């Protein structure tokens, strides 16, 4: 559904994205994971026609993201990182104007269906400026779905939301996958990538440093982690299984924590840095 | 179709802002101040170009209000929408052609300009001013709104910050308000400055609103306004086509 080849973007001399190549299949939830400034949003901007690549390109549903923008736009929905709703308008009005831009048939019905889905139907005619962060996020996703897109881009969809609302949004995203929509999301939340994504690409400083299923990526670095805490110092050791973890723990003089390896450990192993500061 | 959608959205936002008293006062304050201070103060005591100063001033203030409101609305809403609220990006990611974005924004700017100039016009007439409200006058006012709304689109798209928009206002809009014949006849200025000012669009709107008769001068003024507007529209479409973050 999405084919990215050698995608590169420079801002002046600053390299935001370098030679990204990957393919995303239909109906897949693909996550781009990486710290701030890794190039995730730049990638989404190019794919959603907001930026031109410096080199390389991408095709979505067979259409080139630079040359065939007009054909591509009706097929995709975009949920940006920032909440770019019109705050002075109501939820209904926001969807109405957006739906008209996509020439959505039977628009009023579609709006009410989406507001029901986003659990906002009872607040349909309230101005968005009175909504909570979670409600605004749900409306943003509903807006991206108005044209019944085949591909949905979600840039940091749960950033700044509390865990309960985050889980609610994850359920919504899974529901969209069940309806056959291909989803590409960016995140710097480990749990989000692990819980939601069929496959994950890890970006660091514009480079794709790993690409696989979350399970395969964590298995690659070892199944378990032994964390030893000594004052303010924290040491991580990756071990292949539970027995090895116990054996390692017995050798430690300080307090230890044994846990399953996660994508953060993969990132540390690959870069020597933590994913989230 | 999309141009109408963009226009309707801006009109709804405009209607909601109109209900805020502070917003209306701040929008109309400057021209009302000029009308009060110069129109009433000098009003009928001073005669310029064979008419009372109030009669001379009113068309100038109408043109100036149309210019500043059409320009400011579009430049600010695009600039803020692009850099801060990111609502402009919605148009770029939707199947909307660049010309539709430009047209929708321009029409919204024109309505706002016409609203402000109508208030000034009404008050001026209440104060006893005389005007020739005919087709040339109305067409001139409409063209003025279109030209400056189109200029607003260019500024709104090119500004790198909100301060940038203010710089464009200070260097282009403010000098035009004072030197293009709003407050005094151009004949009072040195000849070389008159030549330069002849190229500025507000000069021609002022001419159309003060002497609204069909003649060669009128056609030249309209042609120059149309050229200025077309140039801004072409530039705006080009900027949107090349837009990349």
XYZ file of C-alpha atoms in Angstrom:
522
model
C 0.000 0.000 0.000
C 2.892 2.361 0.847
C 6.263 2.020 -0.878
C 9.018 4.358 0.279
C 12.298 4.399 -1.639
C 15.438 6.246 -0.636
C 13.397 9.038 0.952
C 15.713 11.873 1.936
C 15.082 15.348 3.253
C 17.513 18.136 4.029
C 16.677 21.469 5.642
C 19.604 23.556 4.461
C 22.575 21.495 5.596
C 20.597 19.723 8.315
C 19.728 16.160 7.451
C 16.216 15.307 8.651
C 15.775 11.992 6.825
C 18.369 9.920 4.979
C 17.670 7.152 2.494
C 14.531 5.726 4.102
C 13.219 2.698 2.214
C 10.411 0.430 3.376
C 7.094 -1.062 2.337
C 3.831 -1.172 4.257
C 1.214 -3.740 3.322
C -2.549 -3.204 3.090
C -4.357 -3.355 6.435
C -1.132 -3.124 8.414
C -0.499 -0.868 11.411
C 3.030 0.362 10.931
C 4.789 2.440 13.557
C 7.728 4.779 13.161
C 9.416 4.925 16.526
C 12.149 7.331 17.473
C 13.126 10.189 19.762
C 12.225 13.828 19.021
C 14.072 15.002 15.916
C 14.517 11.483 14.526
C 12.714 12.364 11.267
C 9.308 10.799 11.968
C 7.233 13.925 11.349
C 9.344 14.833 8.299
C 8.519 11.421 6.826
C 4.799 11.893 7.490
C 4.906 15.414 6.022
C 6.384 14.115 2.766
C 3.921 11.232 2.544
C 0.969 13.523 3.226
C 2.058 16.059 0.564
C 3.091 18.815 2.961
C 6.765 18.659 1.986
C 8.816 17.787 -1.059
C 11.620 15.242 -0.608
C 15.180 16.318 -1.372
C 15.799 12.910 -2.932
C 13.931 9.643 -3.400
C 10.181 9.293 -3.223
C 7.176 7.250 -2.222
C 4.026 5.793 -3.712
C 0.774 5.313 -1.855
C -1.853 3.025 -3.400
C 0.219 3.277 -6.583
C 0.260 7.090 -6.706
C 3.434 9.138 -6.487
C 3.416 11.526 -3.504
C 4.957 14.341 -5.553
C 3.675 13.869 -9.104
C 0.167 12.534 -8.444
C -0.945 14.498 -5.401
C -4.417 15.266 -6.734
C -5.212 11.555 -7.201
C -3.643 10.581 -3.904
C -5.272 13.081 -1.529
C -8.815 11.644 -1.650
C -7.415 8.244 -0.578
C -5.694 9.340 2.599
C -6.617 10.764 5.967
C -4.227 12.764 8.103
C -4.259 13.233 11.840
C -1.441 15.678 12.595
C 0.554 15.998 15.790
C -0.848 19.441 16.557
C -4.572 19.847 17.082
C -5.408 21.940 14.033
C -9.159 22.116 14.517
C -10.976 25.422 14.210
C -11.525 26.135 17.874
C -14.219 28.753 17.265
C -16.311 26.233 15.327
C -18.325 23.328 16.702
C -17.366 19.697 16.154
C -20.144 19.366 13.580
C -18.999 22.486 11.707
C -15.374 21.317 11.708
C -16.389 18.019 10.115
C -18.842 19.691 7.746
C -16.248 22.027 6.241
C -13.645 19.274 6.008
C -16.150 16.843 4.489
C -17.104 19.394 1.842
C -13.462 19.724 0.794
C -13.493 15.974 0.087
C -16.948 16.093 -1.545
C -18.122 13.432 0.898
C -21.506 12.019 -0.140
C -24.378 12.070 2.384
C -22.255 14.338 4.557
C -24.652 15.001 7.464
C -25.132 11.276 8.078
C -21.407 10.605 7.819
C -20.680 13.373 10.341
C -23.163 12.020 12.871
C -21.829 8.453 12.404
C -18.290 9.637 13.052
C -19.299 11.730 16.044
C -21.082 8.693 17.481
C -17.967 6.591 16.832
C -15.780 9.192 18.555
C -18.301 9.409 21.432
C -18.841 13.106 20.755
C -22.400 13.071 19.418
C -23.818 14.722 22.556
C -21.303 17.584 22.189
C -21.672 17.910 18.393
C -22.830 21.513 18.533
C -20.437 22.760 21.213
C -17.470 24.835 20.173
C -14.227 22.872 20.114
C -12.437 25.375 22.368
C -14.450 23.940 25.274
C -13.311 20.349 24.615
C -10.735 18.434 26.678
C -7.475 17.287 25.053
C -8.790 13.734 24.635
C -12.024 14.923 23.003
C -10.082 17.119 20.583
C -7.847 14.181 19.651
C -10.874 11.952 19.029
C -12.430 14.653 16.866
C -9.177 14.998 14.948
C -9.206 11.275 14.131
C -12.900 11.454 13.218
C -12.120 14.338 10.858
C -9.356 12.335 9.184
C -11.857 9.544 8.528
C -14.546 11.678 6.930
C -13.582 10.757 3.357
C -13.380 7.006 4.165
C -9.612 6.915 3.497
C -7.725 3.759 2.541
C -4.612 4.972 4.352
C -4.565 6.876 7.631
C -1.524 8.768 8.920
C -1.382 9.455 12.641
C 1.469 11.661 13.798
C 1.981 11.155 17.551
C -1.743 10.461 18.031
C -1.659 10.179 21.823
C 0.984 12.744 22.730
C 0.147 14.606 25.935
C -2.840 12.414 26.830
C -3.298 10.563 30.097
C -2.975 6.736 30.033
C -6.718 6.057 30.208
C -7.506 8.259 27.189
C -4.495 6.821 25.392
C -5.888 3.296 25.732
C -9.269 4.503 24.480
C -7.564 5.861 21.348
C -5.676 2.609 20.859
C -9.006 0.763 20.793
C -10.239 3.202 18.155
C -7.114 2.634 16.058
C -7.469 -1.158 16.267
C -11.091 -0.807 15.179
C -9.934 1.089 12.077
C -7.502 -1.693 11.208
C -10.339 -4.192 11.520
C -12.214 -2.130 8.928
C -9.332 -2.647 6.495
C -7.619 0.729 6.748
C -3.827 0.806 6.455
C -2.375 2.853 9.298
C 0.987 4.519 9.637
C 1.691 6.178 12.940
C 4.624 7.857 14.588
C 5.255 7.675 18.282
C 7.943 7.955 20.875
C 5.930 5.891 23.357
C 7.370 2.377 23.622
C 4.179 0.845 24.928
C 2.148 2.365 22.089
C 4.413 0.874 19.431
C 4.426 -2.525 21.140
C 0.702 -2.693 21.795
C -0.536 -1.346 18.464
C 1.883 -1.974 15.651
C 2.229 -5.040 13.487
C 5.679 -3.818 12.490
C 7.908 -1.041 13.758
C 10.636 0.994 12.086
C 13.076 2.620 14.470
C 14.415 5.960 13.320
C 17.398 7.721 14.791
C 18.878 10.973 13.471
C 17.104 10.477 10.137
C 18.282 6.876 9.626
C 16.195 3.717 9.792
C 18.189 1.566 12.199
C 15.798 -1.365 12.651
C 12.651 -2.723 11.026
C 10.633 -5.732 12.139
C 7.736 -6.841 14.351
C 8.030 -5.639 17.975
C 8.484 -9.257 19.113
C 11.271 -9.985 16.628
C 13.069 -6.742 17.491
C 13.070 -7.428 21.224
C 14.038 -11.081 20.685
C 17.011 -9.849 18.679
C 18.525 -8.101 21.713
C 17.640 -10.824 24.225
C 14.387 -11.666 25.919
C 15.082 -10.256 29.382
C 16.738 -7.285 31.021
C 18.452 -7.171 34.389
C 18.470 -3.623 35.723
C 20.773 -2.981 38.644
C 20.401 0.229 40.607
C 23.376 1.637 42.424
C 22.624 5.081 43.843
C 21.720 7.228 40.854
C 23.408 4.846 38.436
C 21.298 2.349 36.565
C 22.870 -0.493 34.591
C 21.074 -2.604 31.973
C 22.107 -6.087 30.956
C 20.328 -7.968 28.204
C 20.108 -11.716 28.663
C 18.487 -14.385 26.453
C 16.071 -15.992 28.962
C 14.656 -16.015 32.485
C 17.261 -18.456 33.864
C 20.098 -16.306 32.610
C 18.400 -13.305 34.196
C 18.210 -15.013 37.618
C 21.834 -16.104 37.345
C 22.886 -12.546 36.511
C 20.765 -11.106 39.324
C 22.422 -13.366 41.910
C 25.799 -11.908 40.963
C 24.694 -8.316 41.543
C 25.464 -6.740 44.916
C 22.951 -3.922 44.466
C 19.167 -4.044 44.103
C 18.019 -5.566 40.777
C 14.886 -5.568 38.640
C 14.225 -8.358 36.127
C 11.833 -7.547 33.290
C 11.073 -8.501 29.710
C 13.061 -6.573 27.080
C 11.160 -3.855 25.218
C 11.722 -1.586 22.238
C 13.509 0.952 24.418
C 16.143 -1.705 25.092
C 16.427 -2.306 21.365
C 17.008 1.397 20.871
C 19.617 1.540 23.643
C 21.372 -1.497 22.223
C 21.485 0.058 18.741
C 22.364 3.640 19.630
C 23.702 3.674 23.170
C 21.086 6.308 24.022
C 17.690 6.239 25.677
C 14.611 6.743 23.500
C 12.820 9.102 25.868
C 14.940 11.398 28.035
C -16.968 24.506 -4.947
C -13.951 24.355 -2.575
C -13.431 28.115 -2.891
C -17.021 28.574 -1.666
C -16.378 26.175 1.260
C -13.267 28.091 2.305
C -15.153 31.370 1.947
C -18.118 30.079 3.993
C -15.841 28.898 6.794
C -14.164 32.283 7.000
C -17.545 34.004 6.971
C -18.720 31.894 9.891
C -15.581 32.802 11.824
C -16.061 36.458 10.853
C -19.661 36.396 12.047
C -18.583 34.965 15.426
C -15.864 37.585 15.830
C -18.289 40.358 14.909
C -20.230 39.604 18.068
C -17.203 40.615 20.120
C -17.414 44.345 20.711
C -13.669 44.776 21.217
C -12.973 43.197 17.870
C -15.308 45.561 15.990
C -13.990 48.615 17.806
C -10.351 47.729 17.147
C -11.119 47.082 13.465
C -12.918 50.343 12.845
C -11.189 52.540 15.393
C -8.541 54.149 13.149
C -10.806 55.211 10.250
C -13.473 56.414 12.699
C -10.825 58.448 14.500
C -9.709 60.049 11.224
C -13.298 60.719 10.249
C -14.024 62.315 13.618
C -10.798 64.309 13.944
C -10.315 65.522 10.355
C -13.852 65.286 9.039
C -15.533 67.110 11.878
C -12.538 69.279 12.865
C -11.709 70.599 9.414
C -14.955 69.467 7.822
C -16.674 72.358 6.156
C -14.122 75.069 7.012
C -11.469 73.797 4.629
C -12.114 73.514 0.919
C -10.016 71.129 -1.198
C -10.365 70.664 -4.947
C -13.560 72.722 -4.874
C -15.320 70.613 -2.227
C -15.541 70.581 1.563
C -12.795 68.608 3.306
C -15.378 66.096 4.594
C -16.514 65.421 1.014
C -12.885 65.041 -0.054
C -11.917 62.846 2.890
C -14.802 60.370 2.955
C -14.010 58.451 -0.293
C -10.377 58.246 0.840
C -11.344 56.794 4.207
C -13.715 54.340 2.545
C -10.899 53.142 0.262
C -8.430 53.026 3.145
C -10.793 50.959 5.351
C -11.432 48.557 2.506
C -7.692 48.232 1.916
C -6.627 47.669 5.531
C -9.473 45.308 6.408
C -9.261 43.175 3.270
C -5.500 42.923 3.613
C -5.278 42.421 7.381
C -7.960 39.742 7.569
C -6.382 37.591 4.894
C -2.729 38.175 5.819
C -3.299 37.513 9.521
C -5.640 34.570 9.152
C -3.326 32.848 6.662
C -0.199 33.646 8.600
C -1.617 32.516 11.949
C -3.342 29.533 10.339
C -0.119 28.452 8.676
C 2.398 29.036 11.448
C 0.467 28.721 14.728
C -2.903 27.000 14.408
C -1.808 24.900 11.386
C -5.324 25.085 9.932
C -3.934 26.160 6.538
C -2.279 22.750 6.172
C -5.767 21.203 6.056
C -6.275 22.755 2.612
C -2.952 21.427 1.355
C -3.690 17.870 2.463
C -7.232 17.911 1.057
C -8.055 17.716 -2.664
C -8.163 21.496 -3.053
C -6.514 23.337 -5.955
C -4.260 26.328 -5.192
C -6.546 28.699 -7.091
C -9.477 27.578 -4.918
C -7.567 28.406 -1.717
C -6.627 31.834 -3.089
C -10.161 32.598 -4.323
C -11.814 31.546 -1.052
C -9.443 33.643 1.024
C -9.769 36.644 -1.281
C -13.568 36.593 -1.211
C -13.503 36.482 2.591
C -11.127 39.451 2.612
C -13.349 41.409 0.238
C -16.429 40.919 2.412
C -14.558 42.093 5.453
C -13.253 45.132 3.553
C -16.741 45.938 2.281
C -18.165 45.632 5.784
C -15.664 48.120 7.242
C -15.981 50.567 4.354
C -19.798 50.410 4.534
C -19.711 51.457 8.193
C -17.429 54.411 7.386
C -19.540 55.296 4.365
C -22.749 55.249 6.393
C -21.305 57.413 9.154
C -19.837 59.862 6.645
C -23.198 60.242 4.925
C -24.845 60.787 8.310
C -22.359 63.582 8.970
C -23.588 65.297 5.810
C -21.013 64.254 3.235
C -21.951 64.002 -0.458
C -20.815 61.146 -2.659
C -21.452 59.826 -6.156
C -22.469 56.278 -5.334
C -22.603 54.774 -8.810
C -21.309 51.694 -10.634
C -17.751 53.018 -10.982
C -17.623 53.756 -7.250
C -18.835 50.272 -6.291
C -16.677 48.504 -8.865
C -13.647 50.481 -7.699
C -14.364 49.511 -4.092
C -14.776 45.860 -5.024
C -11.566 45.825 -7.054
C -9.714 47.502 -4.212
C -10.833 44.757 -1.826
C -9.765 42.062 -4.286
C -6.343 43.614 -4.886
C -5.494 44.005 -1.210
C -6.977 40.646 -0.218
C -4.758 39.079 -2.902
C -1.784 41.004 -1.522
C -2.792 39.687 1.917
C -2.620 36.135 0.562
C 0.941 36.722 -0.681
C 2.017 38.254 2.637
C 0.226 35.576 4.680
C 2.001 32.846 2.723
C 5.447 34.411 2.689
C 5.682 35.762 6.266
C 7.980 33.718 8.458
C 6.403 35.064 11.661
C 3.559 37.275 12.840
C 6.066 40.140 13.145
C 6.871 39.719 9.455
C 3.248 40.519 8.610
C 3.502 43.710 10.671
C 6.631 44.656 8.719
C 4.779 44.309 5.408
C 1.958 46.406 6.879
C 4.355 49.130 8.006
C 6.298 49.287 4.749
C 3.497 48.860 2.201
C 0.047 49.430 3.668
C 0.686 52.347 6.034
C 2.606 54.518 3.505
C -0.158 53.888 0.943
C -2.784 54.996 3.477
C -1.013 58.331 3.909
C 0.467 59.085 0.474
C -2.036 57.807 -2.065
C -4.427 60.723 -1.752
C -6.504 59.664 1.243
C -5.983 62.850 3.271
C -4.734 65.372 0.688
C -4.590 65.684 -3.115
C -1.561 64.199 -4.840
C -0.868 67.537 -6.534
C 0.553 68.771 -3.206
C 3.441 66.281 -3.500
C 6.721 66.697 -5.445
C 6.394 65.540 -9.093
C 8.771 62.574 -8.725
C 6.822 61.271 -5.737
C 3.580 61.684 -7.699
C 5.033 59.454 -10.457
C 5.938 56.795 -7.916
C 2.594 56.968 -6.150
C 0.766 56.678 -9.467
C 1.936 53.055 -9.578
C 0.332 52.178 -6.234
C -3.153 50.618 -6.313
C -4.755 52.742 -3.594
C -4.085 55.875 -5.691
C -6.358 54.464 -8.371
C -9.067 53.372 -5.967
C -9.102 56.900 -4.538
C -9.378 58.296 -8.049
C -12.251 55.929 -8.913
C -14.130 56.731 -5.714
C -13.652 60.515 -5.995
C -14.465 60.910 -9.695
C -16.638 57.923 -10.520
C -17.294 58.662 -14.179
C -16.683 56.485 -17.229
C -13.667 57.754 -19.159
C -10.160 56.887 -20.234
C -8.697 57.684 -16.796
C -11.206 55.342 -15.181
C -10.324 52.505 -17.541
C -6.605 53.038 -16.924
C -7.157 52.967 -13.148
C -9.258 49.805 -13.396
C -6.707 48.168 -15.681
C -3.901 48.964 -13.221
C -5.938 47.575 -10.302
C -6.718 44.443 -12.308
C -3.020 44.062 -13.184
C -1.954 44.431 -9.536
C -4.597 41.916 -8.415
C -3.688 39.427 -11.152
C -0.010 39.674 -10.263
C -0.759 38.893 -6.592
C -3.082 36.003 -7.514
C -0.475 34.472 -9.841
C 2.201 34.861 -7.174
C -0.049 33.265 -4.519
C -0.816 30.248 -6.707
C 2.882 29.806 -7.428
C 3.754 29.991 -3.706
C 1.106 27.364 -2.831
C 2.271 25.055 -5.641
C 5.836 25.235 -4.345
C 4.850 25.087 -0.685
C 7.031 22.672 1.267
C 7.680 22.488 4.984
